[in-house]
Short mmCIF file of C-alpha atoms in Angstrom, two decimals:
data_model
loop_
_atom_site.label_atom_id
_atom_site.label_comp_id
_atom_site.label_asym_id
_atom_site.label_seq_id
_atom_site.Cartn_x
_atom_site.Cartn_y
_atom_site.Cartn_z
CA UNK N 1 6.16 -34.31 -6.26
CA UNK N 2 7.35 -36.07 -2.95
CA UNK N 3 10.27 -33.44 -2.77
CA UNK N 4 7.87 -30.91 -2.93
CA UNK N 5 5.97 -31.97 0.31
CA UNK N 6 8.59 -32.52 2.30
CA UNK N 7 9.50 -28.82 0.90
CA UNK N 8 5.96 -27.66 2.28
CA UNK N 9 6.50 -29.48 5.58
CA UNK N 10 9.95 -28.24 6.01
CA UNK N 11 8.74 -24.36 5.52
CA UNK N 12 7.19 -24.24 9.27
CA UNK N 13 9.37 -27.65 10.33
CA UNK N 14 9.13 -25.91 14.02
CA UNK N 15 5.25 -25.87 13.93
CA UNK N 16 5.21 -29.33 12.49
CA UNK N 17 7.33 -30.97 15.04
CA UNK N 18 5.86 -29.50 17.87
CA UNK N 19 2.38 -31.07 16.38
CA UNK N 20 4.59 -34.39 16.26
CA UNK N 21 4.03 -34.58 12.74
CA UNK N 22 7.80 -35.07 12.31
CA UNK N 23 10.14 -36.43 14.76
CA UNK N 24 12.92 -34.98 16.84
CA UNK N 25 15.07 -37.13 14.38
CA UNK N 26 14.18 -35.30 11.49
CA UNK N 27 14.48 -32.18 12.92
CA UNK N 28 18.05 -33.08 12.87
CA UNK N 29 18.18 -32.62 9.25
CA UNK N 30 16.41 -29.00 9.61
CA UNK N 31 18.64 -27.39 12.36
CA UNK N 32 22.09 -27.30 13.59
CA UNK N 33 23.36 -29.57 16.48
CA UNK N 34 23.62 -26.51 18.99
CA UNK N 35 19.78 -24.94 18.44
CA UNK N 36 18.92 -28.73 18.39
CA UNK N 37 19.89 -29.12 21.51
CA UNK N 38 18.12 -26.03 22.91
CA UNK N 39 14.94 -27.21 21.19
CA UNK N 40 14.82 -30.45 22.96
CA UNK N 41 15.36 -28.37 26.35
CA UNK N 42 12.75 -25.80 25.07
CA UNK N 43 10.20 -28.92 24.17
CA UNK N 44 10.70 -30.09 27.96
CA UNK N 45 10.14 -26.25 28.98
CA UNK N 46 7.05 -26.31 27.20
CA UNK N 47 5.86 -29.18 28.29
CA UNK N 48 6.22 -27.97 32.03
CA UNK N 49 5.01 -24.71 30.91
CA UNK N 50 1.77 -26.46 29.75
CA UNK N 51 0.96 -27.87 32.97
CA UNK N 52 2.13 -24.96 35.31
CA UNK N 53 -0.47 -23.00 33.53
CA UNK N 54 -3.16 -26.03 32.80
CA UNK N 55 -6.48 -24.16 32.78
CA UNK N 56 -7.51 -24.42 36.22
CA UNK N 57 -11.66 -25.32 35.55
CA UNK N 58 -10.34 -29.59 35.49
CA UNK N 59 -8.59 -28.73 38.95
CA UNK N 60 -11.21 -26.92 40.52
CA UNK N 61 -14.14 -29.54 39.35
CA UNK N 62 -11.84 -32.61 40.57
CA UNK N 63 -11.52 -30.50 44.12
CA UNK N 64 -15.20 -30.25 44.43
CA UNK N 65 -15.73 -34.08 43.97
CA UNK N 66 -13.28 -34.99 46.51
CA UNK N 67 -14.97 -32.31 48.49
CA UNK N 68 -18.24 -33.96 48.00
CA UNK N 69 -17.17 -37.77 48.48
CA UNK N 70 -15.53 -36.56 51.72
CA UNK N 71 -18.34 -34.74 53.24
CA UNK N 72 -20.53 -37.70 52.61
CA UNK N 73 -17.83 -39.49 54.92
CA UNK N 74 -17.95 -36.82 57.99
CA UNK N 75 -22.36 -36.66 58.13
CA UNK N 76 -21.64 -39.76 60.70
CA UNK N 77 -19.29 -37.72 62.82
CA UNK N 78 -21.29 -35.05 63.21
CA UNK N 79 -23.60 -37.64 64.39
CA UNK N 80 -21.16 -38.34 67.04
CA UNK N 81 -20.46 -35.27 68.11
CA UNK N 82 -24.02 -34.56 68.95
CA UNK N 83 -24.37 -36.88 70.95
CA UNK N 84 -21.35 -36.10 73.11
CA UNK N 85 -22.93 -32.87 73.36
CA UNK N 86 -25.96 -33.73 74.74
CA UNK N 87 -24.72 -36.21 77.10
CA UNK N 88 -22.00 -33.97 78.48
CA UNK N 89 -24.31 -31.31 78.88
CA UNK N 90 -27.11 -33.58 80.41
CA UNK N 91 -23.93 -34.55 82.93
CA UNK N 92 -23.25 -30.82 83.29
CA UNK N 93 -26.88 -30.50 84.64
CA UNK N 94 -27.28 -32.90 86.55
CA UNK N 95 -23.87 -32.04 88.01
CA UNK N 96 -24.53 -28.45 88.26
CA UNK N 97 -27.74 -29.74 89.91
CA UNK N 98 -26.58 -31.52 92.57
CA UNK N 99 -23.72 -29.16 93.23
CA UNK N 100 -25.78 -25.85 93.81
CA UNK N 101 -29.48 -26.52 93.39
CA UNK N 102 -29.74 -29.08 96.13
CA UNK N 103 -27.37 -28.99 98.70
CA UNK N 104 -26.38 -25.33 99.36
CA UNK N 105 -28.01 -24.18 102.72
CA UNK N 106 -28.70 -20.50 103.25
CA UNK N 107 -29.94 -18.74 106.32
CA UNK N 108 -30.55 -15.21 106.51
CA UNK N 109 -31.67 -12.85 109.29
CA UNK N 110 -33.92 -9.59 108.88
CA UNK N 111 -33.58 -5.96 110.20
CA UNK N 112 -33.42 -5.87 113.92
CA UNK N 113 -33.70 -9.73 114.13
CA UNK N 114 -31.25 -12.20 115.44
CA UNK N 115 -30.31 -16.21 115.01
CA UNK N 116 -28.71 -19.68 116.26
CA UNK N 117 -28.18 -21.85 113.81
CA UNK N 118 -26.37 -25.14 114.69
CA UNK N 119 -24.21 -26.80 111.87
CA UNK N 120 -24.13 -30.19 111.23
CA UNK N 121 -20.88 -31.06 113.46
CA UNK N 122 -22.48 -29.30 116.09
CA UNK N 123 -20.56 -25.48 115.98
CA UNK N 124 -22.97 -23.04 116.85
CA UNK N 125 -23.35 -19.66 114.88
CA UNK N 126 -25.09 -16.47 116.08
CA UNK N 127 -26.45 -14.22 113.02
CA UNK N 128 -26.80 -10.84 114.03
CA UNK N 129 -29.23 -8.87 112.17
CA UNK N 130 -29.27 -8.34 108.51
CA UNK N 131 -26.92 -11.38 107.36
CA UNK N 132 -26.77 -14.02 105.49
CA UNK N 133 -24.57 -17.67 106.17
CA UNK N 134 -24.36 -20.31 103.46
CA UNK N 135 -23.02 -23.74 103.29
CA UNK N 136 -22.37 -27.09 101.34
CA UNK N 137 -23.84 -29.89 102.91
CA UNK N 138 -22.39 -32.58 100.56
CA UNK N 139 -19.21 -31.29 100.85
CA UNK N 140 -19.09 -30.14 104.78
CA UNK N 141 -17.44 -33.27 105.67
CA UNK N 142 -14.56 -32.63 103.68
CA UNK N 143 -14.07 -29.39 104.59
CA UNK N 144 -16.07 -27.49 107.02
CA UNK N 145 -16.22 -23.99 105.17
CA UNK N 146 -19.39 -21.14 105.14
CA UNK N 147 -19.88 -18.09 103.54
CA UNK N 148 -20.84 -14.68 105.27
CA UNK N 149 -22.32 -11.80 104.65
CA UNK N 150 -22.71 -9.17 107.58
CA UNK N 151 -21.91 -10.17 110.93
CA UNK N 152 -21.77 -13.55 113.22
CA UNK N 153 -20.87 -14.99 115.88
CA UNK N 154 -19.05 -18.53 115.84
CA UNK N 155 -18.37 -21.08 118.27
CA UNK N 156 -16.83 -23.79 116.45
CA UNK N 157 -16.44 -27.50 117.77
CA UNK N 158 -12.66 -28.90 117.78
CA UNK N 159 -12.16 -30.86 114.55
CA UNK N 160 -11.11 -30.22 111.34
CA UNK N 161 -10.24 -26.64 109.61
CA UNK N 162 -13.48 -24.48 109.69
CA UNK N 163 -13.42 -21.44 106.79
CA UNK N 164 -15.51 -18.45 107.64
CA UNK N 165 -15.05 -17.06 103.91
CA UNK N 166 -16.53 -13.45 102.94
CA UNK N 167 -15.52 -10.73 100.22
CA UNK N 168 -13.28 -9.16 102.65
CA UNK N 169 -11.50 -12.18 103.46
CA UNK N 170 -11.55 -15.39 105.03
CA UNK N 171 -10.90 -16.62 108.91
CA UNK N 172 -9.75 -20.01 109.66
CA UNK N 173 -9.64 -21.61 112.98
CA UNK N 174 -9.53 -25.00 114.19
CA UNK N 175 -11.65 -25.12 117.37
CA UNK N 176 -12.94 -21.57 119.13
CA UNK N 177 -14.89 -18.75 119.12
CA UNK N 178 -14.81 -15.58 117.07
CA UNK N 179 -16.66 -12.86 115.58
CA UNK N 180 -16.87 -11.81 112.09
CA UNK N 181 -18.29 -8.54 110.76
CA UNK N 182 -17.95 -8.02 106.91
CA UNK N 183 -20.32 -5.06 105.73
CA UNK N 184 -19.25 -3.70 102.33
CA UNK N 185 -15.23 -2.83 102.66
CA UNK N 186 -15.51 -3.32 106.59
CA UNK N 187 -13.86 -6.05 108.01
CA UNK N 188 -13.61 -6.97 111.75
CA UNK N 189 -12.63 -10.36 113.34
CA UNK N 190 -12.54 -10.41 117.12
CA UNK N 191 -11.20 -13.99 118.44
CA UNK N 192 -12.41 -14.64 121.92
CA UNK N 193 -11.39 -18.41 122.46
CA UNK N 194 -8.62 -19.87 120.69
CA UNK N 195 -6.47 -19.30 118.04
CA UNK N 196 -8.01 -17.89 114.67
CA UNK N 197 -6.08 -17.06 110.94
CA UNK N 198 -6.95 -13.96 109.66
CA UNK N 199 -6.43 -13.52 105.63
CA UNK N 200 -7.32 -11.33 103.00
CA UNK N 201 -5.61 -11.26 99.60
CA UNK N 202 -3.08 -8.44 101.14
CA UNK N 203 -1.92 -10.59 104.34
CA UNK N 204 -2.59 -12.93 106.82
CA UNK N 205 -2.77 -12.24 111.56
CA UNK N 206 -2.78 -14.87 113.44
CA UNK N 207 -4.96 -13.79 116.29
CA UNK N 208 -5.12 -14.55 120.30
CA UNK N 209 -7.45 -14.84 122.58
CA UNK N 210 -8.82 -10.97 123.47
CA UNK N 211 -7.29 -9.77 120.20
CA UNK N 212 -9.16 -8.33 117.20
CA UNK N 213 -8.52 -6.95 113.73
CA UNK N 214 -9.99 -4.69 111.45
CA UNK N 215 -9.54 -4.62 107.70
CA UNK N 216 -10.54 -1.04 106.37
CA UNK N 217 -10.61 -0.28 102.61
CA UNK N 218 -8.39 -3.60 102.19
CA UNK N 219 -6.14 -2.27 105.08
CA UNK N 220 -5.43 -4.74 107.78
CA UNK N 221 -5.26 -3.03 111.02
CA UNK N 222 -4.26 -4.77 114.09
CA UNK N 223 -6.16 -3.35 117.03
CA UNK N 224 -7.61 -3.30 120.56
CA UNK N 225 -7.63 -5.55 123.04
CA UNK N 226 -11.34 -7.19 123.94
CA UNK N 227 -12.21 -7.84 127.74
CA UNK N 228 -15.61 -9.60 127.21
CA UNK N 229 -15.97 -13.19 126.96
CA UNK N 230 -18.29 -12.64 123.64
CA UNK N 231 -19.52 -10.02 121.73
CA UNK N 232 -22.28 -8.20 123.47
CA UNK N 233 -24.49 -7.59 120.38
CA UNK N 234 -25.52 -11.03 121.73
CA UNK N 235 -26.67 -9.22 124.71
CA UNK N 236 -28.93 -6.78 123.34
CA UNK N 237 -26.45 -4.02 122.78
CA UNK N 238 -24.02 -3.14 120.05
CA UNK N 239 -20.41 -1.83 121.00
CA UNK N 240 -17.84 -0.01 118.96
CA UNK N 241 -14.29 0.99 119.74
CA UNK N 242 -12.63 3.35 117.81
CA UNK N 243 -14.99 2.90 114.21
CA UNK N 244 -16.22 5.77 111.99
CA UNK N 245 -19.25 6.85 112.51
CA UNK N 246 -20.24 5.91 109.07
CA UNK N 247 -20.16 1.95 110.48
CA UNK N 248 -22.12 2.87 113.06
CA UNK N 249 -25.03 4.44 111.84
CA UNK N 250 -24.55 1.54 109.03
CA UNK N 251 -25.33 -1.06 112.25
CA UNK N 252 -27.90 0.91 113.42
CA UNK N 253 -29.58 0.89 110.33
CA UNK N 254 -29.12 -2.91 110.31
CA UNK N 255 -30.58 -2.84 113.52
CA UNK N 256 -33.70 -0.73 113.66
CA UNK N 257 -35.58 -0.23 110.04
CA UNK N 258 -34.45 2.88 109.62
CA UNK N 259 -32.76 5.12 107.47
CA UNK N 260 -30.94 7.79 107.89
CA UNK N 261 -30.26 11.40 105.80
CA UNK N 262 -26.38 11.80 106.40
CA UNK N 263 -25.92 14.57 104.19
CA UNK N 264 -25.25 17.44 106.75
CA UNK N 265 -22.46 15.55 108.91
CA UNK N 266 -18.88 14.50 109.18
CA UNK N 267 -19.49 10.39 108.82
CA UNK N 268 -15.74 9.94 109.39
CA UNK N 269 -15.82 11.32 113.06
CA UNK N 270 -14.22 8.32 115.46
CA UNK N 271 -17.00 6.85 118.10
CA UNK N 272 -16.33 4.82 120.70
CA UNK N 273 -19.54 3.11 122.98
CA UNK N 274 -22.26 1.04 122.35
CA UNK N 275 -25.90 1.13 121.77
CA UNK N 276 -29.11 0.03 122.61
CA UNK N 277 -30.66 -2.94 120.51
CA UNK N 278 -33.89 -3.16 121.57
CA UNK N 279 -34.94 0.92 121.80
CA UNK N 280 -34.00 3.56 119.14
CA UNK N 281 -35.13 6.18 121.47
CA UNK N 282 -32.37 5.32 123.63
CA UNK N 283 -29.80 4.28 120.73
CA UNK N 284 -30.32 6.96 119.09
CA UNK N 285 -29.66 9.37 122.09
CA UNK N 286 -26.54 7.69 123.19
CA UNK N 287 -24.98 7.66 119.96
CA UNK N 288 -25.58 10.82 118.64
CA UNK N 289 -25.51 13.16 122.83
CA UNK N 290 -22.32 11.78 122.84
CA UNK N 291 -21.24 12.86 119.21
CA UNK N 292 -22.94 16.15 119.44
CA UNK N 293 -25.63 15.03 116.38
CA UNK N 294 -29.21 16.64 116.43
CA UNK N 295 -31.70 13.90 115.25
CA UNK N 296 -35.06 14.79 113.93
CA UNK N 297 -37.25 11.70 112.59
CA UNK N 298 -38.79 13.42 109.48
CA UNK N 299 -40.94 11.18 106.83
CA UNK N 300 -41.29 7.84 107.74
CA UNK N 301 -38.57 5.91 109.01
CA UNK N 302 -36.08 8.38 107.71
CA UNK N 303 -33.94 10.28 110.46
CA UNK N 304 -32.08 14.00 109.08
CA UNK N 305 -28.93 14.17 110.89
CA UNK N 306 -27.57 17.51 111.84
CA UNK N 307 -24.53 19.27 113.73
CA UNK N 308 -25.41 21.12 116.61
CA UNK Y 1 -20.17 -7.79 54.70
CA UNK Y 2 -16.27 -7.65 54.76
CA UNK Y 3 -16.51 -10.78 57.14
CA UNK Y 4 -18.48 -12.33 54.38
CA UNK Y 5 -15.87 -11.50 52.18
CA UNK Y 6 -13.20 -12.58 54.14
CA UNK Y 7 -15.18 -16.30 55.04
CA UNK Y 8 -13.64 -19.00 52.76
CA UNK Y 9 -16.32 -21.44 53.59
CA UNK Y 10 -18.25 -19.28 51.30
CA UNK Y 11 -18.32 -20.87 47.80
CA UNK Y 12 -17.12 -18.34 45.45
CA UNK Y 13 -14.34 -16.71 48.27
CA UNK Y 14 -13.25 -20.43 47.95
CA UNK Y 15 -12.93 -20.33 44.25
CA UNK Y 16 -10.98 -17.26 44.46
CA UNK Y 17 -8.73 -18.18 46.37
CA UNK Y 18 -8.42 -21.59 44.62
CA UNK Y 19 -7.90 -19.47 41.00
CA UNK Y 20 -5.79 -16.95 43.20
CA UNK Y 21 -3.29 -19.83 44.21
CA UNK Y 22 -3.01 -22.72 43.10
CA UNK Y 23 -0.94 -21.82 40.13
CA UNK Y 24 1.49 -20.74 42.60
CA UNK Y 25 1.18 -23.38 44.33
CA UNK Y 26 1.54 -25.85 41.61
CA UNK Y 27 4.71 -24.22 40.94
CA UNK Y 28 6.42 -23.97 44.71
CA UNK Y 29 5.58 -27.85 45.16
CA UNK Y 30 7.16 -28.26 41.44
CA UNK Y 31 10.22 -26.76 42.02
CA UNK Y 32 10.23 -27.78 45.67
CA UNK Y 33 10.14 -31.75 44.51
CA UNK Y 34 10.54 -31.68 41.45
CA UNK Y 35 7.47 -34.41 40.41
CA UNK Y 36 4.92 -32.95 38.41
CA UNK Y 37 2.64 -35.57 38.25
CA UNK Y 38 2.25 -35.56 42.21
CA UNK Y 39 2.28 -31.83 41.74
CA UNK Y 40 -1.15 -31.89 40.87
CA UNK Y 41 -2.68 -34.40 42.92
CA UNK Y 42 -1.40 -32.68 46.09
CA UNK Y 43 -2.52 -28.83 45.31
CA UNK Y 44 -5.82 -30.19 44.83
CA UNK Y 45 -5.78 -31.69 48.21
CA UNK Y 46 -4.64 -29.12 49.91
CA UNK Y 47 -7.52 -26.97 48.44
CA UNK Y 48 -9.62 -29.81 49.94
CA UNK Y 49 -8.28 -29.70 53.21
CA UNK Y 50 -8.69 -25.98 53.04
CA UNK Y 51 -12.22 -26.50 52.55
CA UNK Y 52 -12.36 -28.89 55.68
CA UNK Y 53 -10.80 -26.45 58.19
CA UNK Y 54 -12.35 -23.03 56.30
CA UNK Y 55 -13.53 -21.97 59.26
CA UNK Y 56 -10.35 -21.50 61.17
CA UNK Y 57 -8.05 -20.34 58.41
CA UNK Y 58 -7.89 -16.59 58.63
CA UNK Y 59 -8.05 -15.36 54.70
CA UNK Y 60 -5.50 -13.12 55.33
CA UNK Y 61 -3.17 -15.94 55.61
CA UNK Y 62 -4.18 -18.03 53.92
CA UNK Y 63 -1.80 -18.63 51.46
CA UNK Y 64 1.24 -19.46 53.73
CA UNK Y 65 -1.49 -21.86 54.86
CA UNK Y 66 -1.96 -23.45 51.38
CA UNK Y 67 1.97 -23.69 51.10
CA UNK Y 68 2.88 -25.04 54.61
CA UNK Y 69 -0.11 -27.74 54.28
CA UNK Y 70 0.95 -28.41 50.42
CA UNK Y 71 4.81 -28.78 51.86
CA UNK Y 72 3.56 -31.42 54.13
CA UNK Y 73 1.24 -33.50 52.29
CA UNK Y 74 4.26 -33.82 50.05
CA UNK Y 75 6.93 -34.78 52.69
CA UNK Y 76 4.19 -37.36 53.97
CA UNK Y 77 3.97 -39.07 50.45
CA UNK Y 78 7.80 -39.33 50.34
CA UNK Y 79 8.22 -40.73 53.41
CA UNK Y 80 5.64 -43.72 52.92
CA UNK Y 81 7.70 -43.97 49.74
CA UNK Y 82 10.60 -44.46 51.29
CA UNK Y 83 9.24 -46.75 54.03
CA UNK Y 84 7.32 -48.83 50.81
CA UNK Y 85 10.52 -48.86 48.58
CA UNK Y 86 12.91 -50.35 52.18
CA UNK Y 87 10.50 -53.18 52.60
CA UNK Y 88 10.19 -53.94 48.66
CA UNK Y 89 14.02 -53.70 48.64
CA UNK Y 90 13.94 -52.38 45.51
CA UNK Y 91 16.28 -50.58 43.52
CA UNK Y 92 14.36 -47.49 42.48
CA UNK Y 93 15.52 -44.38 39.76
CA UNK Y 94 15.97 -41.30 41.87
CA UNK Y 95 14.66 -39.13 39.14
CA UNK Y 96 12.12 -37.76 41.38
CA UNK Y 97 14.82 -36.65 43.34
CA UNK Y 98 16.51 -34.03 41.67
CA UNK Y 99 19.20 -32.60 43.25
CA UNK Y 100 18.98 -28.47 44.16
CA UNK Y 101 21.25 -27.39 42.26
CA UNK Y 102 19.24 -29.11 38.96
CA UNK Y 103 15.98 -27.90 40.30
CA UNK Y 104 17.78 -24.35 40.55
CA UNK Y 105 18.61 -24.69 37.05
CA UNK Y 106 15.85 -25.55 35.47
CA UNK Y 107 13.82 -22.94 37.90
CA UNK Y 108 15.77 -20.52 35.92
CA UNK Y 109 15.56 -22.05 32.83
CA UNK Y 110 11.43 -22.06 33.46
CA UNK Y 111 11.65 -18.55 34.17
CA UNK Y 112 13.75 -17.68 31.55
CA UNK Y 113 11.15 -19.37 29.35
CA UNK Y 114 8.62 -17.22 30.62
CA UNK Y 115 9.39 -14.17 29.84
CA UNK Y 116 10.52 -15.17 26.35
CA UNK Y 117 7.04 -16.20 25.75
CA UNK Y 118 5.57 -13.10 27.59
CA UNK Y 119 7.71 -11.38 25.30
CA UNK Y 120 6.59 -12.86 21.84
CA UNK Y 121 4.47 -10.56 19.36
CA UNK Y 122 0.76 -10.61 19.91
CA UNK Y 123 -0.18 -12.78 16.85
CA UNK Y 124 2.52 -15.32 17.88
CA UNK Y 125 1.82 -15.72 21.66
CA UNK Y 126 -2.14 -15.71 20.71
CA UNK Y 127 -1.09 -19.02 18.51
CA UNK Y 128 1.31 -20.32 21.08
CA UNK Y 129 -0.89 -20.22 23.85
CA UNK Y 130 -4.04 -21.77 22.34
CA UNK Y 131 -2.26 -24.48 20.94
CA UNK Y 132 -0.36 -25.46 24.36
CA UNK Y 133 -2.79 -24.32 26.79
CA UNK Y 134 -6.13 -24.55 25.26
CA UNK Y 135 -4.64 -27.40 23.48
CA UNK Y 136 -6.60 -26.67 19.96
CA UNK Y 137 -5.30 -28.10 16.71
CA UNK Y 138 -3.62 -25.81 14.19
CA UNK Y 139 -6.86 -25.75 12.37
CA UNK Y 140 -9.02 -25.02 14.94
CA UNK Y 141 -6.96 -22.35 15.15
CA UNK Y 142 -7.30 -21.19 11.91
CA UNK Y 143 -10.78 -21.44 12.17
CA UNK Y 144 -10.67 -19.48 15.34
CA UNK Y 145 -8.97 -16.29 13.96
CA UNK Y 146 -10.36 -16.68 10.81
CA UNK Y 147 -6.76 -17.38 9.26
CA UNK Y 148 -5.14 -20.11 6.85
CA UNK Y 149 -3.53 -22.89 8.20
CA UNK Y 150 -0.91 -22.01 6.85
CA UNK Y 151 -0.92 -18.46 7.98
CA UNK Y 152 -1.22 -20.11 11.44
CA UNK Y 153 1.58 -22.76 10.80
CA UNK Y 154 3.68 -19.94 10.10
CA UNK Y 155 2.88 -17.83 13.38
CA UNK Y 156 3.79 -21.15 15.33
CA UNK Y 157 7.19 -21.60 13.48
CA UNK Y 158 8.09 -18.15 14.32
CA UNK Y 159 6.78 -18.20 17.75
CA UNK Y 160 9.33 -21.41 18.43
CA UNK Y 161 12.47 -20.08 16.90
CA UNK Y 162 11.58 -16.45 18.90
CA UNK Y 163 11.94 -18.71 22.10
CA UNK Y 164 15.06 -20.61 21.25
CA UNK Y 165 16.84 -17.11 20.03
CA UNK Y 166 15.67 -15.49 23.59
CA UNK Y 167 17.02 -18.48 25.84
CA UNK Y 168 20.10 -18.93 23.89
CA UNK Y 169 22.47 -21.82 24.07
CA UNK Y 170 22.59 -24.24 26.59
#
């Protein structure tokens, strides 16, 4: 009777000892000492076989509840971080605030009109018409720098570097007196007292006293020589030397409200003289006699210009 | 839509990627240390820390990001190890430590294993893997397939001595 259940047992004695129901001892007695060896390495295989391919549900529910105690963890940094956020932007405001909304100083001028403005160490700048200055006040006693657009005349008090910065460029001096036209890709410094530093992101002039220089389509063009002790736009009368005529009728536009139809002409045509700032009759008929331009006022304010 | 896809912090792309990987993963940290019970522990927290950064992992990498993050929570745990067991001054077994050449070994041996069981008959694997994987009882088994005990007894037996013949001796 007992022989016979050991006999049952010992039929599948492979499926019985891997259920544990009989030892690695007694399957001694079933198997030779070679394939018992490879069954105790195949029993280890097994067992790392089993957890390699563990179902992965267990995993994937543990990961979810470290997920879950851990999140409960961060809510309070979140916290934090908000509030960073609104301070540093409530900083950035108030920064921003201060920087630009308060203490930026802008003067402009209209068509045909013309300005002094003193600065606050005293250097006196001339707007001609149709430009625009701005400047820092907090920072102006670091540095003395203002932004241009158009043209202006400076006459800076000794002290400290001033900046005259525009899109063309920027002119530094220390003490003197210059003037600075920057319309679109035009570009003219004329020094007149002085010593002034001429740079745009090409190169850098150094200019004297009676010297001037022209920056053209990002060109820098050293040029003519300047026998007037200042500009005589100041004067009532605007002079060119040796411009296109395209810069001139742009000034004249600045000067007078008008516009003009330039269609029919040659705009690149050199002109050399001045004009009248307080009468377009007479403006108009110096520039364009000399140039050999009919002129014809058609709709309002807006002038056709012809070749004769 | 395909960034949706492609956004692990979403739930079931998570999940993928989780039943995707961490198999794999299981197994590189295995035969990279050599400590299965670790093994575990650290695949699931990668997958947690994969959770935490979801938003910056791109999903097209994101497995070399599961193994490089896996490789280093392990080295981390050693190395606190190490520092615990010099101030303990203890003489510890080195068993987690097996050498390369072991883990090489038994990396083979593993694989070897593998395809031996890939390669037993359909009734035999069926038994195989529901009794080691889904751990169920020979008679649940039976129950299962609508089969003796015995008939399932039998199926395991052969099963067994299929996988010793295949990986021969040792």
């Amino acid at each position: 009777m007992k022989e016979n259940k050991v006999h049952n047992d010992s039929e599948y004695f492979l499926a019985a000892w891997s259920e544990g129901k009989i030892s690695a001892e007694e399957l001694k007695k079933y198997v030779s000492k070679e394939d018992f060896k490879a069954y105790m390495e195949l029993e280890k295989g097994i067992h790392l076989y089993e957890k390699l391919e563990a179902p992965l549900d267990r995993s994937f529910q543990k990961i979810q509840e470290k997920i879950k105690y851990k999140s409960k963890a961060r809510v309070r940094k979140l916290y934090v971080n908000w509030f960073t956020s609104i301070a540093a932007s409530i900083v950035l405001f108030v920064g921003l605030y201060s920087l630009l909304g308060n203490n930026t100083v802008l003067l402009n001028t209209g068509t045909g009109e013309h300005k002094n403005v003193a600065l606050l160490d005293g250097s006196e700048v001339i707007l001609n018409s149709k430009s625009e200055i701005s400047y820092n006040k907090r920072t102006w006693k670091k540095e003395r720098e203002v932004t241009l657009k158009g043209e202006a005349y400076f006459k800076v008090q000794k002290g400290s570097t001033f900046t005259v910065k525009t899109i063309n460029g920027s002119v530094t001096v220390l003490g003197t007196q210059f003037n600075v036209i920057s319309r679109d890709n035009f570009f003219e410094v004329v020094c007149y007292e002085g010593k002034v530093s001429v740079k745009n992101n090409i190169s850098s002039v150094i200019l004297l006293p009676g010297n001037s220089v022209r920056v053209l389509n990002g060109e820098i063009i050293e040029d003519h020589q300047v026998k007037e002790q200042s500009p005589s736009w100041i004067l009532g009368e605007s002079t060119f030397k040796s411009i296109p005529l395209k810069y001139v009728i742009n000034a004249l536009e600045n000067q007078y409200n008008v516009h003009f139809d330039r269609s029919l002409i040659d705009e690149s045509v050199i002109y050399t003289g001045s004009f009248n700032n307080k009468n377009l009759e007479i403006a108009l008929a110096t520039v364009f006699k000399a140039t050999n331009i009919k002129y014809k006022m058609t709709t309002a304010n807006i002038i056709l210009l012809e070749n004769n | 839509m395909s960034k949706d896809l492609n956004n692990i912090c979403n739930p079931t792309i998570f999940e993928k990627v989780f039943r995707t990987y961490s198999k794999d993963l299981k197994r590189f940290l295995y035969f990279r240390f050599g400590d299965m019970e670790s093994c575990e522990d650290i695949m699931q927290d990668t997958f947690v820390k994969l959770w935490d950064n979801c938003s910056s992992v791109n999903y097209n990498k994101v497995k070399s990001y599961l193994f490089t993050v896996g490789n280093n929570l392990f080295l981390n745990i050693k190395k606190h190890e190490k520092i615990v067991r010099e101030h303990q001054q203890l003489k510890v077994n080195d068993s987690t430590y097996e050498s390369p050449e072991f883990l090489l070994l038994e990396k083979e041996f593993q694989l070897k294993l593998e395809k031996a069981i890939a390669a037993l008959s359909e009734r035999q694997r069926e038994v195989f893997l529901l009794n080691k994987i889904e751990k169920k009882k020979y008679k649940e088994i039976a129950e299962m397939l609508g089969l003796s005990v015995k008939a399932v007894e039998k199926r395991m037996h052969g099963a067994l001595k299929e996988l010793r013949n295949k990986i021969g001796n040792i």
